PDB file of C-alpha atoms in Angstrom:
ATOM      1  CA  UNK A   1      33.812   2.520  64.430  1.00  0.00           C
ATOM      2  CA  UNK A   2      34.958   0.931  67.415  1.00  0.00           C
ATOM      3  CA  UNK A   3      31.987   1.689  69.683  1.00  0.00           C
ATOM      4  CA  UNK A   4      28.857  -0.485  69.185  1.00  0.00           C
ATOM      5  CA  UNK A   5      26.803   1.435  71.278  1.00  0.00           C
ATOM      6  CA  UNK A   6      27.586   4.592  69.286  1.00  0.00           C
ATOM      7  CA  UNK A   7      26.804   2.731  65.997  1.00  0.00           C
ATOM      8  CA  UNK A   8      23.220   1.740  67.193  1.00  0.00           C
ATOM      9  CA  UNK A   9      22.587   5.438  68.464  1.00  0.00           C
ATOM     10  CA  UNK A  10      23.593   6.716  64.762  1.00  0.00           C
ATOM     11  CA  UNK A  11      21.315   4.199  63.181  1.00  0.00           C
ATOM     12  CA  UNK A  12      18.249   5.046  65.477  1.00  0.00           C
ATOM     13  CA  UNK A  13      18.853   8.722  64.681  1.00  0.00           C
ATOM     14  CA  UNK A  14      19.386   8.673  61.356  1.00  0.00           C
ATOM     15  CA  UNK A  15      15.922  10.273  60.714  1.00  0.00           C
ATOM     16  CA  UNK A  16      15.883  12.730  63.688  1.00  0.00           C
ATOM     17  CA  UNK A  17      14.798  16.108  62.465  1.00  0.00           C
ATOM     18  CA  UNK A  18      18.059  17.719  62.601  1.00  0.00           C
ATOM     19  CA  UNK A  19      19.557  15.396  59.772  1.00  0.00           C
ATOM     20  CA  UNK A  20      16.162  13.710  58.049  1.00  0.00           C
ATOM     21  CA  UNK A  21      16.158  15.538  55.237  1.00  0.00           C
ATOM     22  CA  UNK A  22      19.640  14.815  53.962  1.00  0.00           C
ATOM     23  CA  UNK A  23      19.395  11.053  55.175  1.00  0.00           C
ATOM     24  CA  UNK A  24      16.262  10.678  53.146  1.00  0.00           C
ATOM     25  CA  UNK A  25      18.577  12.144  50.069  1.00  0.00           C
ATOM     26  CA  UNK A  26      20.693   9.477  50.662  1.00  0.00           C
ATOM     27  CA  UNK A  27      18.194   6.801  50.549  1.00  0.00           C
ATOM     28  CA  UNK A  28      16.566   8.534  47.127  1.00  0.00           C
ATOM     29  CA  UNK A  29      20.149   8.375  45.516  1.00  0.00           C
ATOM     30  CA  UNK A  30      20.591   4.714  46.741  1.00  0.00           C
ATOM     31  CA  UNK A  31      17.386   3.886  45.148  1.00  0.00           C
ATOM     32  CA  UNK A  32      18.330   5.887  41.818  1.00  0.00           C
ATOM     33  CA  UNK A  33      21.170   3.315  41.147  1.00  0.00           C
ATOM     34  CA  UNK A  34      19.875  -0.114  41.877  1.00  0.00           C
ATOM     35  CA  UNK A  35      22.189  -2.291  43.681  1.00  0.00           C
ATOM     36  CA  UNK A  36      24.159   0.765  44.937  1.00  0.00           C
ATOM     37  CA  UNK A  37      24.410   2.160  48.435  1.00  0.00           C
ATOM     38  CA  UNK A  38      24.911   5.457  49.910  1.00  0.00           C
ATOM     39  CA  UNK A  39      26.086   6.228  53.430  1.00  0.00           C
ATOM     40  CA  UNK A  40      24.286   8.007  56.127  1.00  0.00           C
ATOM     41  CA  UNK A  41      25.449  11.464  57.347  1.00  0.00           C
ATOM     42  CA  UNK A  42      25.946  11.039  61.246  1.00  0.00           C
ATOM     43  CA  UNK A  43      23.249  12.878  63.173  1.00  0.00           C
ATOM     44  CA  UNK A  44      25.610  14.931  65.277  1.00  0.00           C
ATOM     45  CA  UNK A  45      25.304  17.187  62.041  1.00  0.00           C
ATOM     46  CA  UNK A  46      22.454  19.617  61.961  1.00  0.00           C
ATOM     47  CA  UNK A  47      21.026  20.884  58.476  1.00  0.00           C
ATOM     48  CA  UNK A  48      19.900  24.121  60.240  1.00  0.00           C
ATOM     49  CA  UNK A  49      23.275  25.053  62.044  1.00  0.00           C
ATOM     50  CA  UNK A  50      25.244  24.128  58.888  1.00  0.00           C
ATOM     51  CA  UNK A  51      27.462  26.630  57.669  1.00  0.00           C
ATOM     52  CA  UNK A  52      30.345  25.186  55.808  1.00  0.00           C
ATOM     53  CA  UNK A  53      30.208  21.799  53.867  1.00  0.00           C
ATOM     54  CA  UNK A  54      33.554  19.493  54.066  1.00  0.00           C
ATOM     55  CA  UNK A  55      33.567  17.817  50.183  1.00  0.00           C
ATOM     56  CA  UNK A  56      35.431  14.602  50.106  1.00  0.00           C
ATOM     57  CA  UNK A  57      36.014  12.287  47.148  1.00  0.00           C
ATOM     58  CA  UNK A  58      34.003   9.016  47.787  1.00  0.00           C
ATOM     59  CA  UNK A  59      33.250   6.530  50.622  1.00  0.00           C
ATOM     60  CA  UNK A  60      35.082   3.619  49.084  1.00  0.00           C
ATOM     61  CA  UNK A  61      33.765   0.386  49.093  1.00  0.00           C
ATOM     62  CA  UNK A  62      31.814   0.331  52.230  1.00  0.00           C
ATOM     63  CA  UNK A  63      31.898   1.940  55.725  1.00  0.00           C
ATOM     64  CA  UNK A  64      31.611  -0.396  58.445  1.00  0.00           C
ATOM     65  CA  UNK A  65      29.598   2.131  60.196  1.00  0.00           C
ATOM     66  CA  UNK A  66      27.284   2.846  57.251  1.00  0.00           C
ATOM     67  CA  UNK A  67      27.844   6.746  58.133  1.00  0.00           C
ATOM     68  CA  UNK A  68      30.068   9.415  56.766  1.00  0.00           C
ATOM     69  CA  UNK A  69      31.421   9.970  60.538  1.00  0.00           C
ATOM     70  CA  UNK A  70      34.463  11.504  62.233  1.00  0.00           C
ATOM     71  CA  UNK A  71      33.736   8.946  64.841  1.00  0.00           C
ATOM     72  CA  UNK A  72      34.952   6.390  62.292  1.00  0.00           C
ATOM     73  CA  UNK A  73      38.584   5.070  62.927  1.00  0.00           C
ATOM     74  CA  UNK A  74      40.158   5.262  59.658  1.00  0.00           C
ATOM     75  CA  UNK A  75      42.888   7.684  59.294  1.00  0.00           C
ATOM     76  CA  UNK A  76      41.260   9.995  57.222  1.00  0.00           C
ATOM     77  CA  UNK A  77      38.423  10.494  59.734  1.00  0.00           C
ATOM     78  CA  UNK A  78      40.804  10.690  62.707  1.00  0.00           C
ATOM     79  CA  UNK A  79      42.817  13.467  60.718  1.00  0.00           C
ATOM     80  CA  UNK A  80      39.730  15.349  60.208  1.00  0.00           C
ATOM     81  CA  UNK A  81      38.497  15.069  63.688  1.00  0.00           C
ATOM     82  CA  UNK A  82      41.779  16.540  65.006  1.00  0.00           C
ATOM     83  CA  UNK A  83      41.253  19.490  62.621  1.00  0.00           C
ATOM     84  CA  UNK A  84      37.940  20.173  63.842  1.00  0.00           C
ATOM     85  CA  UNK A  85      38.699  20.079  67.316  1.00  0.00           C
ATOM     86  CA  UNK A  86      42.032  22.325  67.101  1.00  0.00           C
ATOM     87  CA  UNK A  87      39.920  24.908  65.460  1.00  0.00           C
ATOM     88  CA  UNK A  88      36.855  24.701  67.599  1.00  0.00           C
ATOM     89  CA  UNK A  89      34.431  23.808  64.810  1.00  0.00           C
ATOM     90  CA  UNK A  90      31.375  22.151  66.155  1.00  0.00           C
ATOM     91  CA  UNK A  91      29.682  19.337  64.192  1.00  0.00           C
ATOM     92  CA  UNK A  92      26.286  21.028  64.484  1.00  0.00           C
ATOM     93  CA  UNK A  93      28.314  23.988  62.227  1.00  0.00           C
ATOM     94  CA  UNK A  94      29.287  21.897  59.330  1.00  0.00           C
ATOM     95  CA  UNK A  95      28.427  18.707  57.421  1.00  0.00           C
ATOM     96  CA  UNK A  96      30.271  16.247  55.252  1.00  0.00           C
ATOM     97  CA  UNK A  97      29.612  15.189  51.732  1.00  0.00           C
ATOM     98  CA  UNK A  98      31.191  13.292  48.838  1.00  0.00           C
ATOM     99  CA  UNK A  99      31.887  13.888  45.321  1.00  0.00           C
ATOM    100  CA  UNK A 100      30.673  10.754  44.247  1.00  0.00           C
ATOM    101  CA  UNK A 101      28.140   9.793  47.101  1.00  0.00           C
ATOM    102  CA  UNK A 102      27.554   6.070  46.225  1.00  0.00           C
ATOM    103  CA  UNK A 103      30.078   3.043  47.196  1.00  0.00           C
ATOM    104  CA  UNK A 104      32.603   2.130  44.894  1.00  0.00           C
ATOM    105  CA  UNK A 105      32.964  -1.611  43.844  1.00  0.00           C
ATOM    106  CA  UNK A 106      36.094  -3.310  45.293  1.00  0.00           C
ATOM    107  CA  UNK A 107      39.304  -2.771  43.374  1.00  0.00           C
ATOM    108  CA  UNK A 108      38.197   0.448  41.366  1.00  0.00           C
ATOM    109  CA  UNK A 109      40.930   3.395  41.249  1.00  0.00           C
ATOM    110  CA  UNK A 110      40.750   5.850  43.943  1.00  0.00           C
ATOM    111  CA  UNK A 111      40.495   8.686  41.548  1.00  0.00           C
ATOM    112  CA  UNK A 112      37.190   9.191  40.169  1.00  0.00           C
ATOM    113  CA  UNK A 113      36.435   9.255  36.577  1.00  0.00           C
ATOM    114  CA  UNK A 114      34.942  12.664  34.922  1.00  0.00           C
ATOM    115  CA  UNK A 115      31.576  10.311  34.598  1.00  0.00           C
ATOM    116  CA  UNK A 116      31.752   9.562  38.310  1.00  0.00           C
ATOM    117  CA  UNK A 117      32.198  13.354  39.002  1.00  0.00           C
ATOM    118  CA  UNK A 118      29.510  14.308  36.631  1.00  0.00           C
ATOM    119  CA  UNK A 119      27.284  12.361  37.954  1.00  0.00           C
ATOM    120  CA  UNK A 120      27.997  13.349  41.627  1.00  0.00           C
ATOM    121  CA  UNK A 121      27.256  17.088  40.595  1.00  0.00           C
ATOM    122  CA  UNK A 122      23.471  17.255  40.916  1.00  0.00           C
ATOM    123  CA  UNK A 123      23.255  15.500  43.993  1.00  0.00           C
ATOM    124  CA  UNK A 124      25.666  17.602  45.527  1.00  0.00           C
ATOM    125  CA  UNK A 125      23.473  20.724  44.604  1.00  0.00           C
ATOM    126  CA  UNK A 126      20.612  18.969  45.691  1.00  0.00           C
ATOM    127  CA  UNK A 127      22.211  18.598  48.972  1.00  0.00           C
ATOM    128  CA  UNK A 128      23.086  22.161  49.236  1.00  0.00           C
ATOM    129  CA  UNK A 129      19.789  22.974  48.833  1.00  0.00           C
ATOM    130  CA  UNK A 130      19.250  20.857  52.130  1.00  0.00           C
ATOM    131  CA  UNK A 131      21.559  23.294  54.184  1.00  0.00           C
ATOM    132  CA  UNK A 132      20.448  26.627  53.250  1.00  0.00           C
ATOM    133  CA  UNK A 133      22.577  28.542  55.623  1.00  0.00           C
ATOM    134  CA  UNK A 134      25.901  27.014  54.171  1.00  0.00           C
ATOM    135  CA  UNK A 135      28.205  29.713  52.561  1.00  0.00           C
ATOM    136  CA  UNK A 136      31.404  27.779  52.187  1.00  0.00           C
ATOM    137  CA  UNK A 137      32.616  24.551  50.794  1.00  0.00           C
ATOM    138  CA  UNK A 138      36.127  23.144  51.736  1.00  0.00           C
ATOM    139  CA  UNK A 139      37.008  20.838  48.731  1.00  0.00           C
ATOM    140  CA  UNK A 140      39.448  18.077  49.869  1.00  0.00           C
ATOM    141  CA  UNK A 141      41.449  16.673  47.083  1.00  0.00           C
ATOM    142  CA  UNK A 142      41.619  16.890  43.510  1.00  0.00           C
ATOM    143  CA  UNK A 143      38.127  14.679  42.917  1.00  0.00           C
ATOM    144  CA  UNK A 144      36.438  17.124  45.378  1.00  0.00           C
ATOM    145  CA  UNK A 145      38.238  20.267  43.656  1.00  0.00           C
ATOM    146  CA  UNK A 146      36.584  19.272  40.291  1.00  0.00           C
ATOM    147  CA  UNK A 147      33.241  18.527  41.798  1.00  0.00           C
ATOM    148  CA  UNK A 148      33.251  22.196  43.132  1.00  0.00           C
ATOM    149  CA  UNK A 149      34.376  23.728  40.077  1.00  0.00           C
ATOM    150  CA  UNK A 150      31.741  21.809  38.244  1.00  0.00           C
ATOM    151  CA  UNK A 151      29.098  22.956  40.620  1.00  0.00           C
ATOM    152  CA  UNK A 152      30.024  26.843  40.337  1.00  0.00           C
ATOM    153  CA  UNK A 153      29.994  26.441  36.450  1.00  0.00           C
ATOM    154  CA  UNK A 154      26.011  25.615  37.135  1.00  0.00           C
ATOM    155  CA  UNK A 155      25.610  29.457  38.089  1.00  0.00           C
ATOM    156  CA  UNK A 156      22.938  28.083  40.168  1.00  0.00           C
ATOM    157  CA  UNK A 157      20.744  31.246  41.637  1.00  0.00           C
ATOM    158  CA  UNK A 158      20.427  30.004  44.793  1.00  0.00           C
ATOM    159  CA  UNK A 159      24.076  29.273  45.629  1.00  0.00           C
ATOM    160  CA  UNK A 160      25.133  32.535  44.046  1.00  0.00           C
ATOM    161  CA  UNK A 161      23.014  34.474  46.547  1.00  0.00           C
ATOM    162  CA  UNK A 162      24.829  32.960  49.350  1.00  0.00           C
ATOM    163  CA  UNK A 163      27.736  34.500  48.075  1.00  0.00           C
ATOM    164  CA  UNK A 164      29.416  31.037  48.409  1.00  0.00           C
ATOM    165  CA  UNK A 165      33.098  30.218  48.647  1.00  0.00           C
ATOM    166  CA  UNK A 166      34.895  27.515  47.444  1.00  0.00           C
ATOM    167  CA  UNK A 167      38.241  26.524  49.355  1.00  0.00           C
ATOM    168  CA  UNK A 168      40.520  23.944  47.793  1.00  0.00           C
ATOM    169  CA  UNK A 169      42.750  21.995  50.286  1.00  0.00           C
ATOM    170  CA  UNK A 170      44.604  18.756  50.493  1.00  0.00           C
ATOM    171  CA  UNK A 171      42.844  15.459  51.048  1.00  0.00           C
ATOM    172  CA  UNK A 172      43.103  14.054  54.493  1.00  0.00           C
ATOM    173  CA  UNK A 173      44.027  10.672  53.130  1.00  0.00           C
ATOM    174  CA  UNK A 174      47.288   8.548  53.990  1.00  0.00           C
ATOM    175  CA  UNK A 175      48.378   8.927  50.440  1.00  0.00           C
ATOM    176  CA  UNK A 176      47.983  12.861  50.401  1.00  0.00           C
ATOM    177  CA  UNK A 177      49.714  12.839  53.750  1.00  0.00           C
ATOM    178  CA  UNK A 178      52.931  11.007  52.796  1.00  0.00           C
ATOM    179  CA  UNK A 179      55.649  13.278  53.684  1.00  0.00           C
ATOM    180  CA  UNK A 180      58.156  14.531  56.360  1.00  0.00           C
ATOM    181  CA  UNK A 181      56.602  15.511  59.771  1.00  0.00           C
ATOM    182  CA  UNK A 182      57.473  19.116  59.245  1.00  0.00           C
ATOM    183  CA  UNK A 183      55.572  18.902  55.686  1.00  0.00           C
ATOM    184  CA  UNK A 184      52.482  17.181  57.495  1.00  0.00           C
ATOM    185  CA  UNK A 185      52.303  20.070  60.143  1.00  0.00           C
ATOM    186  CA  UNK A 186      52.290  22.479  57.309  1.00  0.00           C
ATOM    187  CA  UNK A 187      49.563  20.645  55.554  1.00  0.00           C
ATOM    188  CA  UNK A 188      47.421  20.686  58.543  1.00  0.00           C
ATOM    189  CA  UNK A 189      47.942  24.104  59.106  1.00  0.00           C
ATOM    190  CA  UNK A 190      47.064  24.728  55.407  1.00  0.00           C
ATOM    191  CA  UNK A 191      43.384  22.973  55.862  1.00  0.00           C
ATOM    192  CA  UNK A 192      42.994  24.910  59.084  1.00  0.00           C
ATOM    193  CA  UNK A 193      43.548  27.906  57.735  1.00  0.00           C
ATOM    194  CA  UNK A 194      40.848  27.525  55.030  1.00  0.00           C
ATOM    195  CA  UNK A 195      38.382  26.489  57.570  1.00  0.00           C
ATOM    196  CA  UNK A 196      39.313  29.259  59.842  1.00  0.00           C
ATOM    197  CA  UNK A 197      38.623  31.662  57.286  1.00  0.00           C
ATOM    198  CA  UNK A 198      35.448  29.902  56.390  1.00  0.00           C
ATOM    199  CA  UNK A 199      34.174  30.207  60.051  1.00  0.00           C
ATOM    200  CA  UNK A 200      35.038  33.737  59.861  1.00  0.00           C
ATOM    201  CA  UNK A 201      32.981  34.610  57.104  1.00  0.00           C
ATOM    202  CA  UNK A 202      30.055  32.504  58.818  1.00  0.00           C
ATOM    203  CA  UNK A 203      30.382  34.181  61.936  1.00  0.00           C
ATOM    204  CA  UNK A 204      31.817  31.227  63.604  1.00  0.00           C
ATOM    205  CA  UNK A 205      34.296  31.724  66.680  1.00  0.00           C
ATOM    206  CA  UNK A 206      37.522  30.163  66.037  1.00  0.00           C
ATOM    207  CA  UNK A 207      39.413  28.765  68.896  1.00  0.00           C
ATOM    208  CA  UNK A 208      42.013  31.486  70.067  1.00  0.00           C
ATOM    209  CA  UNK A 209      45.066  28.990  69.829  1.00  0.00           C
ATOM    210  CA  UNK A 210      45.050  28.847  65.987  1.00  0.00           C
TER     211      UNK A 210
END
C-alpha cells in the first residue's frame, strides 16, 4: 500500500458499521490461534450490500497494509482491481475472503495443505453468515476451489436457501498468469465472465463494454 493516508483511514474505519461484523470475526479468528494474525477486510466493502464473495487462497506471511484490499500494490490486487473496474463491480457489492484466513509463516509452500483448507471452512461459513445477501462465490485458484467444494458439502440450510452458486476460476497471482499476452487476455475474460454471470444473477448491472 503506497498511500499512508489511506492506510490510516482504513485502520480508523475498520469497525465502522458496514464492516464491523466481519472485522470482529477477523479478531476472533486471530485470538483462536495464539500467535497468529488475520488481516482485516477493507472498510470500502459493505456487509449489507455484498452479493458476491471473492475467495482467494491465503494472505501469505503478511500484508503491509494489514488489510485484504484491492488498494494494495501487489500484482494480484492490481489485477483484480482491473477486473472489477472493467465490469463495473463496485466494492460495496462484493467482498473478499481467504480459504485460509490466517497469515502463514515465512517460507511455507504456497499451496495449502488439506488440514489448512479444512481449518478454513468453518470460518468461511461464519463469514458467509455475516453477508446474508451474498448468493455467489467466485473461487480463485486450486486452494479456493477445494475450500468452496468442502463448503458446499456441509449442505448448510441457510446457504442453500440463497440458491448459492460457486464459480471456479484462475488465481490472479503471478504464477497463474505466466503465459503469452493472448493467453493472459483469455484468462482475464474468463474471470470477467464468471463475475458478470454472478452479477446478472444478483441483479447488478454489468458495464456495457463487457
